Each structure stands twice: as C-alpha cells, then as structure tokens.
Amino acid sequence: MTIFLIIEVFAILTLYILSRGKYKTILESAEAKKYSLIVIMPIALYILECFKYRYAGKYDKRIFKSLINLHGRKNAENHRRLYYGNKLALMIGALVVLTFLGAASGNADINYLAFTLLAPVIVFYIYDMDLDSKTKRRYESIRADFPDMVSKLVLLVNAGMTINRAWEKICAETQKQSPLYQELRTTYIQIQGGKSEGEAYEEFARRCGVREITKFVALIIQNLKKGSDDTVPLLRLQAEECWELRKMRAKQLGEEASAKLLIPMMIMFVGILIIVVLPAVLQLNSL
C-alpha cells in the first residue's frame, strides 16, 4: 500500500502543478461556492480536459437535465463542469485516504486493496444518488406549494386583477423561499425586463418540469392570446384538482412512512422477545 500511496501522491502533485491557475475563473464563480472540494478540483478538471470528455452520453444528458432543474439553464454549463469535477475530486480523495490508512496500518490485505479500488465507484454512485434525491425533493416541494399558489392567483384574478398583476402581488407578498416561489419571482423579473409574458410563462413551466404547471401555463397563454371568459373557472377547477392530488400524495407518503417503520418495529419486537424468552431458556438449561 505504501508504494501505491507514493505513486498517488506523486501523480496528484504533478497534476496540481500542471493545473494550477488554469481554472481560476470558474472556481471563483458564484456557482463554485455550492461545491465542497474547490482546492483539488483543478486536478479533476484537468483530467477531464486531458481526456477531452464531451458530456455527450445518455448518462451525461440525464445529469445535465437534473442540473438544469436545480440551477436553471443559464448556469447549467458551469454547474455541469463543477459537478463532474467535484465528483471526480471526491473519488480521488477517497482513493488517497483509504490508501493512506492502509499504508499507515501496515497490515492491509488483498481484501482491503479491493475495497480501496472499489471505493471511487461507490462514491460515484452515491454522489449521483444525492443529485437525484435533491431533484426529487425539488419536484415534491413544487407540487406541494402549487395548489396554494393557484388558489391565490384565482382569487386575485376573480377580484379583477390581470394575471400579470396577480403574479406580481403573489411575488411581493410571499416571503417563502421555496423552489416554486423562486421560479415565480424569476418569471416576474423576466417580464419586467422586457420579455413577453407568453415566453416567460413557457420558460417557467420548463424550469419547473411539473405536468400540473405545464397545464396551468397552457391555460394562461390561451387567455393571453384569445382572452377566453372561461379562464377563471378552468383555473379554479385546476386548483381543486391540484388540492386532490396533494391529498393523495400526502396519503401515499403516509403509507410509505408506515412501511418504513415496519422494519424498526420488527427489530424492537425481536429484541423484546429475546429479553422475555432468554431468561426462561437459560433457567431451563440450568436445571
């Protein structure tokens, strides 16, 4: 393990010297603050550059889509490079740390060596699982907040406001920093900046990536183009549907929580059973 450690340290120092200062712009950007291993990330970015990684496979497209959902399309390219760089840096870090521990212990066997080599693969999958978990939580948060937001919009439009004015009022009066309300504020800022309402609402639906919001935006755009009198009743109907979906989702989450509690309950039952039965068994054996 000592030989492996020396080779790894030499390779990392060489790559650090070659990559030092090359990625200063991206590593000092606002996006980089969301990643942990900025110190050794230049090494990872340099390795990706040397291999001319093109981010063109199905896996890369799936990751890119998740990053767009989390950070927006504008900064997605930077986030993709930083995401891959941080992941590769974590893999390198796991390999070096385990190699160092094996060398320090002095008794690492073939099984430990196999685990050390497998560790970067484990880090690779765990890192992607964390991204999937963040994306899922974002979708769940948007779905949970959407019924309340639609209800507010329907009340304001029904009171005589235009959709744009109602949207502005919701953004101004709601201090919640959830993904949905952040996207609402982004859309309003785009409209204030000169983008047409139709384009801004369509981008809002794409960023959220939720079927209910796509349907909601289609109704709004139809109202903008044709001025239909049925818009408010249709929006009210959709709000009711969204509340029903939210109730069903809450029920589903409750059932999932109950299923997850089943294993701890079984463990507790086995523990209690052992506490009750073991003394009796020991007493019988002593007779």
CSV table of N, CA, C and O in Angstrom, one decimal, residues 142-248:
chain,number,residue,atom,x,y,z
A,142,ILE,N,-42.3,21.7,-5.2
A,142,ILE,CA,-43.1,22.5,-6.2
A,142,ILE,C,-44.5,22.0,-6.2
A,142,ILE,O,-45.5,22.8,-6.2
A,143,ARG,N,-44.7,20.7,-6.2
A,143,ARG,CA,-46.0,20.1,-6.2
A,143,ARG,C,-46.8,20.4,-5.0
A,143,ARG,O,-48.0,20.7,-5.0
A,144,ALA,N,-46.1,20.5,-3.8
A,144,ALA,CA,-46.8,20.8,-2.6
A,144,ALA,C,-47.2,22.3,-2.5
A,144,ALA,O,-48.3,22.6,-2.0
A,145,ASP,N,-46.4,23.2,-3.1
A,145,ASP,CA,-46.8,24.6,-3.0
A,145,ASP,C,-47.7,25.1,-4.1
A,145,ASP,O,-48.4,26.1,-4.0
A,146,PHE,N,-47.8,24.3,-5.2
A,146,PHE,CA,-48.5,24.8,-6.4
A,146,PHE,C,-50.0,25.0,-6.1
A,146,PHE,O,-50.6,26.0,-6.5
A,147,PRO,N,-50.7,24.0,-5.4
A,147,PRO,CA,-52.2,24.3,-5.2
A,147,PRO,C,-52.5,25.6,-4.5
A,147,PRO,O,-53.4,26.3,-4.8
A,148,ASP,N,-51.7,25.9,-3.5
A,148,ASP,CA,-51.9,27.1,-2.7
A,148,ASP,C,-51.6,28.4,-3.6
A,148,ASP,O,-52.4,29.3,-3.6
A,149,MET,N,-50.6,28.3,-4.4
A,149,MET,CA,-50.3,29.4,-5.3
A,149,MET,C,-51.4,29.6,-6.4
A,149,MET,O,-51.8,30.7,-6.6
A,150,VAL,N,-51.9,28.5,-6.9
A,150,VAL,CA,-53.0,28.6,-7.9
A,150,VAL,C,-54.3,29.2,-7.3
A,150,VAL,O,-55.0,30.1,-7.8
A,151,SER,N,-54.6,28.8,-6.0
A,151,SER,CA,-55.7,29.3,-5.3
A,151,SER,C,-55.6,30.8,-5.1
A,151,SER,O,-56.6,31.6,-5.3
A,152,LYS,N,-54.4,31.3,-4.7
A,152,LYS,CA,-54.2,32.7,-4.6
A,152,LYS,C,-54.4,33.5,-5.9
A,152,LYS,O,-55.1,34.5,-5.9
A,153,LEU,N,-53.9,32.9,-7.0
A,153,LEU,CA,-54.0,33.5,-8.3
A,153,LEU,C,-55.4,33.6,-8.7
A,153,LEU,O,-55.9,34.7,-9.2
A,154,VAL,N,-56.2,32.6,-8.5
A,154,VAL,CA,-57.6,32.5,-8.9
A,154,VAL,C,-58.4,33.6,-8.1
A,154,VAL,O,-59.2,34.3,-8.7
A,155,LEU,N,-58.1,33.7,-6.8
A,155,LEU,CA,-58.8,34.7,-6.0
A,155,LEU,C,-58.5,36.2,-6.5
A,155,LEU,O,-59.4,37.0,-6.6
A,156,LEU,N,-57.3,36.4,-6.8
A,156,LEU,CA,-56.9,37.8,-7.3
A,156,LEU,C,-57.4,38.1,-8.6
A,156,LEU,O,-57.9,39.2,-8.9
A,157,VAL,N,-57.4,37.1,-9.6
A,157,VAL,CA,-57.9,37.3,-10.9
A,157,VAL,C,-59.4,37.5,-10.9
A,157,VAL,O,-60.0,38.3,-11.6
A,158,ASN,N,-60.1,36.7,-10.0
A,158,ASN,CA,-61.5,36.8,-9.8
A,158,ASN,C,-61.9,38.1,-9.3
A,158,ASN,O,-63.1,38.6,-9.5
A,159,ALA,N,-61.0,38.8,-8.5
A,159,ALA,CA,-61.3,40.1,-7.9
A,159,ALA,C,-61.1,41.2,-8.9
A,159,ALA,O,-61.3,42.4,-8.6
A,160,GLY,N,-60.6,40.9,-10.1
A,160,GLY,CA,-60.5,41.9,-11.2
A,160,GLY,C,-59.1,42.2,-11.6
A,160,GLY,O,-58.9,43.0,-12.5
A,161,MET,N,-58.1,41.5,-11.0
A,161,MET,CA,-56.7,41.8,-11.5
A,161,MET,C,-56.4,41.0,-12.7
A,161,MET,O,-57.0,40.0,-13.0
A,162,THR,N,-55.4,41.5,-13.5
A,162,THR,CA,-54.9,40.8,-14.6
A,162,THR,C,-54.0,39.7,-14.0
A,162,THR,O,-53.5,39.7,-12.9
A,163,ILE,N,-53.7,38.7,-14.9
A,163,ILE,CA,-52.8,37.6,-14.4
A,163,ILE,C,-51.4,38.1,-14.0
A,163,ILE,O,-50.8,37.8,-13.0
A,164,ASN,N,-50.9,39.1,-14.8
A,164,ASN,CA,-49.6,39.7,-14.6
A,164,ASN,C,-49.6,40.4,-13.2
A,164,ASN,O,-48.6,40.3,-12.4
A,165,ARG,N,-50.6,41.2,-13.0
A,165,ARG,CA,-50.7,41.9,-11.7
A,165,ARG,C,-50.9,41.0,-10.5
A,165,ARG,O,-50.3,41.2,-9.5
A,166,ALA,N,-51.7,39.9,-10.7
A,166,ALA,CA,-51.8,38.9,-9.6
A,166,ALA,C,-50.5,38.2,-9.4
A,166,ALA,O,-50.2,38.0,-8.2
A,167,TRP,N,-49.8,37.9,-10.4
A,167,TRP,CA,-48.5,37.3,-10.3
A,167,TRP,C,-47.5,38.1,-9.5
A,167,TRP,O,-46.8,37.7,-8.6
A,168,GLU,N,-47.5,39.4,-9.8
A,168,GLU,CA,-46.7,40.4,-9.1
A,168,GLU,C,-47.0,40.5,-7.6
A,168,GLU,O,-46.2,40.5,-6.8
A,169,LYS,N,-48.3,40.5,-7.3
A,169,LYS,CA,-48.8,40.6,-5.9
A,169,LYS,C,-48.4,39.4,-5.1
A,169,LYS,O,-47.9,39.5,-4.0
A,170,ILE,N,-48.5,38.2,-5.7
A,170,ILE,CA,-48.1,37.0,-5.1
A,170,ILE,C,-46.6,37.0,-4.8
A,170,ILE,O,-46.2,36.6,-3.7
A,171,CYS,N,-45.8,37.4,-5.7
A,171,CYS,CA,-44.4,37.5,-5.5
A,171,CYS,C,-44.0,38.5,-4.4
A,171,CYS,O,-43.1,38.3,-3.7
A,172,ALA,N,-44.7,39.6,-4.4
A,172,ALA,CA,-44.4,40.7,-3.4
A,172,ALA,C,-44.8,40.3,-2.0
A,172,ALA,O,-44.1,40.7,-1.1
A,173,GLU,N,-45.9,39.6,-1.9
A,173,GLU,CA,-46.4,39.3,-0.5
A,173,GLU,C,-46.0,38.0,0.1
A,173,GLU,O,-46.2,37.8,1.3
A,174,THR,N,-45.4,37.1,-0.7
A,174,THR,CA,-45.0,35.8,-0.2
A,174,THR,C,-43.5,35.9,0.0
A,174,THR,O,-42.7,36.1,-0.9
A,175,GLN,N,-43.1,35.6,1.3
A,175,GLN,CA,-41.7,35.6,1.6
A,175,GLN,C,-41.1,34.2,1.6
A,175,GLN,O,-39.9,34.1,1.8
A,176,LYS,N,-41.9,33.2,1.3
A,176,LYS,CA,-41.4,31.9,1.2
A,176,LYS,C,-40.3,31.7,0.2
A,176,LYS,O,-40.4,32.2,-1.0
A,177,GLN,N,-39.2,31.0,0.5
A,177,GLN,CA,-38.1,30.8,-0.4
A,177,GLN,C,-38.0,29.4,-1.0
A,177,GLN,O,-36.9,28.9,-1.2
A,178,SER,N,-39.2,28.9,-1.2
A,178,SER,CA,-39.2,27.5,-1.8
A,178,SER,C,-38.9,27.6,-3.3
A,178,SER,O,-39.0,28.7,-3.9
A,179,PRO,N,-38.6,26.5,-3.9
A,179,PRO,CA,-38.3,26.5,-5.4
A,179,PRO,C,-39.4,27.1,-6.2
A,179,PRO,O,-39.1,27.9,-7.2
A,180,LEU,N,-40.7,26.8,-5.9
A,180,LEU,CA,-41.8,27.4,-6.7
A,180,LEU,C,-41.8,28.9,-6.7
A,180,LEU,O,-41.9,29.5,-7.7
A,181,TYR,N,-41.7,29.4,-5.5
A,181,TYR,CA,-41.8,30.9,-5.4
A,181,TYR,C,-40.5,31.6,-5.9
A,181,TYR,O,-40.6,32.7,-6.4
A,182,GLN,N,-39.4,30.9,-5.9
A,182,GLN,CA,-38.2,31.5,-6.5
A,182,GLN,C,-38.4,31.5,-8.0
A,182,GLN,O,-38.0,32.5,-8.7
A,183,GLU,N,-39.0,30.5,-8.6
A,183,GLU,CA,-39.3,30.5,-10.0
A,183,GLU,C,-40.3,31.6,-10.4
A,183,GLU,O,-40.3,32.2,-11.5
A,184,LEU,N,-41.3,31.8,-9.5
A,184,LEU,CA,-42.3,32.8,-9.8
A,184,LEU,C,-41.6,34.2,-9.8
A,184,LEU,O,-41.9,35.0,-10.7
A,185,ARG,N,-40.7,34.4,-8.9
A,185,ARG,CA,-40.0,35.7,-8.9
A,185,ARG,C,-39.1,35.9,-10.1
A,185,ARG,O,-39.0,37.0,-10.7
A,186,THR,N,-38.5,34.8,-10.5
A,186,THR,CA,-37.6,34.8,-11.7
A,186,THR,C,-38.4,35.2,-12.9
A,186,THR,O,-38.0,36.0,-13.8
A,187,THR,N,-39.6,34.6,-13.0
A,187,THR,CA,-40.5,34.9,-14.2
A,187,THR,C,-41.0,36.3,-14.2
A,187,THR,O,-41.0,37.0,-15.2
A,188,TYR,N,-41.3,36.8,-13.0
A,188,TYR,CA,-41.8,38.2,-12.9
A,188,TYR,C,-40.6,39.2,-13.3
A,188,TYR,O,-40.9,40.2,-14.0
A,189,ILE,N,-39.4,38.9,-12.8
A,189,ILE,CA,-38.3,39.7,-13.2
A,189,ILE,C,-38.0,39.7,-14.7
A,189,ILE,O,-37.7,40.8,-15.3
A,190,GLN,N,-38.2,38.6,-15.3
A,190,GLN,CA,-38.0,38.5,-16.8
A,190,GLN,C,-39.1,39.3,-17.5
A,190,GLN,O,-38.7,40.0,-18.5
A,191,ILE,N,-40.3,39.3,-17.0
A,191,ILE,CA,-41.4,40.1,-17.7
A,191,ILE,C,-41.0,41.6,-17.5
A,191,ILE,O,-41.2,42.4,-18.4
A,192,GLN,N,-40.6,42.0,-16.3
A,192,GLN,CA,-40.2,43.4,-16.0
A,192,GLN,C,-39.0,43.8,-16.9
A,192,GLN,O,-38.9,45.0,-17.2
A,193,GLY,N,-38.2,42.8,-17.2
A,193,GLY,CA,-37.0,43.1,-18.0
A,193,GLY,C,-37.3,43.2,-19.5
A,193,GLY,O,-36.4,43.5,-20.3
A,194,GLY,N,-38.6,43.0,-19.9
A,194,GLY,CA,-38.9,43.2,-21.3
A,194,GLY,C,-39.3,41.9,-22.1
A,194,GLY,O,-39.8,42.0,-23.2
A,195,LYS,N,-39.2,40.8,-21.4
A,195,LYS,CA,-39.6,39.5,-22.1
A,195,LYS,C,-41.1,39.4,-22.2
A,195,LYS,O,-41.8,39.8,-21.2
A,196,SER,N,-41.6,38.9,-23.2
A,196,SER,CA,-43.1,38.8,-23.4
A,196,SER,C,-43.6,37.8,-22.3
A,196,SER,O,-42.9,36.9,-21.9
A,197,GLU,N,-44.9,38.1,-21.9
A,197,GLU,CA,-45.5,37.2,-20.9
A,197,GLU,C,-45.5,35.8,-21.3
A,197,GLU,O,-45.2,34.8,-20.5
A,198,GLY,N,-45.9,35.5,-22.6
A,198,GLY,CA,-46.0,34.2,-23.0
A,198,GLY,C,-44.7,33.4,-22.9
A,198,GLY,O,-44.7,32.3,-22.5
A,199,GLU,N,-43.6,34.0,-23.4
A,199,GLU,CA,-42.3,33.4,-23.3
A,199,GLU,C,-41.9,33.1,-21.9
A,199,GLU,O,-41.3,32.1,-21.6
A,200,ALA,N,-42.1,34.1,-21.0
A,200,ALA,CA,-41.7,34.0,-19.6
A,200,ALA,C,-42.5,32.9,-18.9
A,200,ALA,O,-41.9,32.1,-18.2
A,201,TYR,N,-43.8,32.7,-19.2
A,201,TYR,CA,-44.6,31.7,-18.6
A,201,TYR,C,-44.2,30.3,-19.1
A,201,TYR,O,-44.1,29.3,-18.4
A,202,GLU,N,-43.9,30.2,-20.4
A,202,GLU,CA,-43.4,29.0,-21.0
A,202,GLU,C,-42.1,28.5,-20.4
A,202,GLU,O,-41.9,27.3,-20.1
A,203,GLU,N,-41.2,29.5,-20.2
A,203,GLU,CA,-39.9,29.1,-19.5
A,203,GLU,C,-40.1,28.7,-18.1
A,203,GLU,O,-39.4,27.8,-17.6
A,204,PHE,N,-41.1,29.4,-17.4
A,204,PHE,CA,-41.4,29.0,-16.1
A,204,PHE,C,-41.9,27.5,-16.0
A,204,PHE,O,-41.4,26.8,-15.1
A,205,ALA,N,-42.7,27.1,-16.9
A,205,ALA,CA,-43.2,25.7,-17.0
A,205,ALA,C,-42.0,24.8,-17.2
A,205,ALA,O,-41.9,23.7,-16.6
A,206,ARG,N,-41.1,25.1,-18.1
A,206,ARG,CA,-40.0,24.3,-18.4
A,206,ARG,C,-39.1,24.1,-17.2
A,206,ARG,O,-38.5,23.0,-17.0
A,207,ARG,N,-38.8,25.2,-16.5
A,207,ARG,CA,-37.9,25.2,-15.4
A,207,ARG,C,-38.5,24.3,-14.3
A,207,ARG,O,-37.8,23.6,-13.6
A,208,CYS,N,-39.8,24.4,-14.1
A,208,CYS,CA,-40.4,23.6,-13.0
A,208,CYS,C,-40.5,22.2,-13.4
A,208,CYS,O,-40.3,21.3,-12.5
A,209,GLY,N,-40.8,21.9,-14.6
A,209,GLY,CA,-40.9,20.5,-15.1
A,209,GLY,C,-41.9,19.6,-14.5
A,209,GLY,O,-41.8,18.4,-14.3
A,210,VAL,N,-43.1,20.2,-14.1
A,210,VAL,CA,-44.2,19.5,-13.5
A,210,VAL,C,-45.4,19.6,-14.4
A,210,VAL,O,-45.7,20.6,-14.9
A,211,ARG,N,-46.0,18.4,-14.5
A,211,ARG,CA,-47.1,18.4,-15.5
A,211,ARG,C,-48.3,19.3,-15.2
A,211,ARG,O,-48.9,20.0,-16.1
A,212,GLU,N,-48.6,19.5,-13.9
A,212,GLU,CA,-49.7,20.4,-13.5
A,212,GLU,C,-49.4,21.8,-13.9
A,212,GLU,O,-50.3,22.6,-14.3
A,213,ILE,N,-48.1,22.2,-13.8
A,213,ILE,CA,-47.8,23.6,-14.1
A,213,ILE,C,-47.8,23.8,-15.6
A,213,ILE,O,-48.2,24.9,-16.1
A,214,THR,N,-47.4,22.8,-16.3
A,214,THR,CA,-47.5,22.9,-17.8
A,214,THR,C,-48.9,23.1,-18.3
A,214,THR,O,-49.2,24.0,-19.1
A,215,LYS,N,-49.9,22.4,-17.6
A,215,LYS,CA,-51.3,22.6,-17.9
A,215,LYS,C,-51.8,24.0,-17.5
A,215,LYS,O,-52.5,24.7,-18.2
A,216,PHE,N,-51.3,24.4,-16.4
A,216,PHE,CA,-51.6,25.8,-15.8
A,216,PHE,C,-51.2,26.8,-16.8
A,216,PHE,O,-51.9,27.8,-17.1
A,217,VAL,N,-49.9,26.7,-17.2
A,217,VAL,CA,-49.3,27.7,-18.2
A,217,VAL,C,-50.1,27.7,-19.5
A,217,VAL,O,-50.3,28.8,-20.1
A,218,ALA,N,-50.5,26.6,-20.0
A,218,ALA,CA,-51.2,26.5,-21.2
A,218,ALA,C,-52.5,27.3,-21.1
A,218,ALA,O,-52.9,28.0,-22.1
A,219,LEU,N,-53.2,27.2,-20.0
A,219,LEU,CA,-54.4,28.0,-19.8
A,219,LEU,C,-54.2,29.5,-19.8
A,219,LEU,O,-54.9,30.3,-20.4
A,220,ILE,N,-53.1,29.9,-19.1
A,220,ILE,CA,-52.7,31.3,-19.1
A,220,ILE,C,-52.4,31.8,-20.5
A,220,ILE,O,-52.8,32.9,-20.8
A,221,ILE,N,-51.6,31.1,-21.2
A,221,ILE,CA,-51.2,31.5,-22.6
A,221,ILE,C,-52.4,31.6,-23.5
A,221,ILE,O,-52.6,32.5,-24.3
A,222,GLN,N,-53.4,30.7,-23.3
A,222,GLN,CA,-54.6,30.7,-24.1
A,222,GLN,C,-55.4,32.0,-23.8
A,222,GLN,O,-56.0,32.6,-24.7
A,223,ASN,N,-55.4,32.4,-22.5
A,223,ASN,CA,-56.1,33.6,-22.1
A,223,ASN,C,-55.4,34.8,-22.7
A,223,ASN,O,-56.1,35.8,-23.1
A,224,LEU,N,-54.1,34.8,-22.7
A,224,LEU,CA,-53.3,35.9,-23.3
A,224,LEU,C,-53.6,36.1,-24.8
A,224,LEU,O,-53.7,37.2,-25.3
A,225,LYS,N,-53.7,35.0,-25.5
A,225,LYS,CA,-53.9,35.0,-27.0
A,225,LYS,C,-55.4,35.3,-27.4
A,225,LYS,O,-55.6,36.0,-28.3
A,226,LYS,N,-56.3,34.6,-26.6
A,226,LYS,CA,-57.7,34.7,-27.1
A,226,LYS,C,-58.6,35.4,-26.1
A,226,LYS,O,-59.8,35.7,-26.5
A,227,GLY,N,-58.2,35.7,-24.9
A,227,GLY,CA,-59.0,36.4,-23.9
A,227,GLY,C,-60.3,35.6,-23.5
A,227,GLY,O,-61.3,36.2,-23.5
A,228,SER,N,-60.1,34.3,-23.3
A,228,SER,CA,-61.3,33.5,-23.0
A,228,SER,C,-61.9,33.8,-21.7
A,228,SER,O,-61.2,34.1,-20.7
A,229,ASP,N,-63.3,33.8,-21.6
A,229,ASP,CA,-64.0,34.1,-20.4
A,229,ASP,C,-64.0,32.9,-19.4
A,229,ASP,O,-64.4,33.0,-18.3
A,230,ASP,N,-63.6,31.7,-20.0
A,230,ASP,CA,-63.6,30.5,-19.2
A,230,ASP,C,-62.3,30.3,-18.4
A,230,ASP,O,-62.2,29.3,-17.7
A,231,THR,N,-61.4,31.3,-18.4
A,231,THR,CA,-60.1,31.1,-17.8
A,231,THR,C,-60.2,30.9,-16.3
A,231,THR,O,-59.6,30.0,-15.7
A,232,VAL,N,-60.9,31.8,-15.6
A,232,VAL,CA,-61.1,31.7,-14.2
A,232,VAL,C,-61.7,30.4,-13.7
A,232,VAL,O,-61.2,29.7,-12.8
A,233,PRO,N,-62.9,30.0,-14.3
A,233,PRO,CA,-63.4,28.7,-13.9
A,233,PRO,C,-62.5,27.5,-14.2
A,233,PRO,O,-62.4,26.6,-13.3
A,234,LEU,N,-61.8,27.6,-15.3
A,234,LEU,CA,-60.8,26.5,-15.6
A,234,LEU,C,-59.7,26.5,-14.6
A,234,LEU,O,-59.2,25.4,-14.1
A,235,LEU,N,-59.2,27.7,-14.2
A,235,LEU,CA,-58.1,27.7,-13.2
A,235,LEU,C,-58.6,27.3,-11.8
A,235,LEU,O,-57.9,26.6,-11.1
A,236,ARG,N,-59.9,27.6,-11.5
A,236,ARG,CA,-60.4,27.2,-10.2
A,236,ARG,C,-60.6,25.6,-10.2
A,236,ARG,O,-60.3,25.0,-9.2
A,237,LEU,N,-61.0,25.1,-11.4
A,237,LEU,CA,-61.1,23.6,-11.5
A,237,LEU,C,-59.7,23.0,-11.3
A,237,LEU,O,-59.6,22.0,-10.6
A,238,GLN,N,-58.7,23.6,-11.9
A,238,GLN,CA,-57.4,23.0,-11.8
A,238,GLN,C,-56.9,23.1,-10.4
A,238,GLN,O,-56.2,22.2,-9.9
A,239,ALA,N,-57.2,24.2,-9.7
A,239,ALA,CA,-56.8,24.3,-8.3
A,239,ALA,C,-57.4,23.2,-7.4
A,239,ALA,O,-56.7,22.6,-6.6
A,240,GLU,N,-58.7,22.9,-7.7
A,240,GLU,CA,-59.3,21.8,-7.0
A,240,GLU,C,-58.6,20.5,-7.3
A,240,GLU,O,-58.4,19.7,-6.4
A,241,GLU,N,-58.3,20.3,-8.5
A,241,GLU,CA,-57.6,19.0,-8.9
A,241,GLU,C,-56.3,18.9,-8.2
A,241,GLU,O,-55.9,17.8,-7.7
A,242,CYS,N,-55.6,20.0,-8.2
A,242,CYS,CA,-54.2,20.0,-7.5
A,242,CYS,C,-54.3,19.8,-6.0
A,242,CYS,O,-53.5,19.1,-5.5
A,243,TRP,N,-55.4,20.3,-5.4
A,243,TRP,CA,-55.6,20.0,-4.0
A,243,TRP,C,-55.8,18.5,-3.7
A,243,TRP,O,-55.3,17.9,-2.8
A,244,GLU,N,-56.6,17.9,-4.6
A,244,GLU,CA,-56.9,16.5,-4.5
A,244,GLU,C,-55.6,15.7,-4.7
A,244,GLU,O,-55.4,14.7,-4.0
A,245,LEU,N,-54.8,16.1,-5.7
A,245,LEU,CA,-53.5,15.4,-5.9
A,245,LEU,C,-52.6,15.5,-4.7
A,245,LEU,O,-51.9,14.6,-4.4
A,246,ARG,N,-52.7,16.7,-4.1
A,246,ARG,CA,-51.8,16.9,-2.9
A,246,ARG,C,-52.3,16.0,-1.8
A,246,ARG,O,-51.5,15.4,-1.0
A,247,LYS,N,-53.6,15.9,-1.6
A,247,LYS,CA,-54.1,15.0,-0.6
A,247,LYS,C,-53.7,13.5,-0.8
A,247,LYS,O,-53.3,12.8,0.1
A,248,MET,N,-53.8,13.1,-2.1
A,248,MET,CA,-53.5,11.8,-2.4
A,248,MET,C,-52.0,11.5,-2.2
A,248,MET,O,-51.6,10.5,-1.7
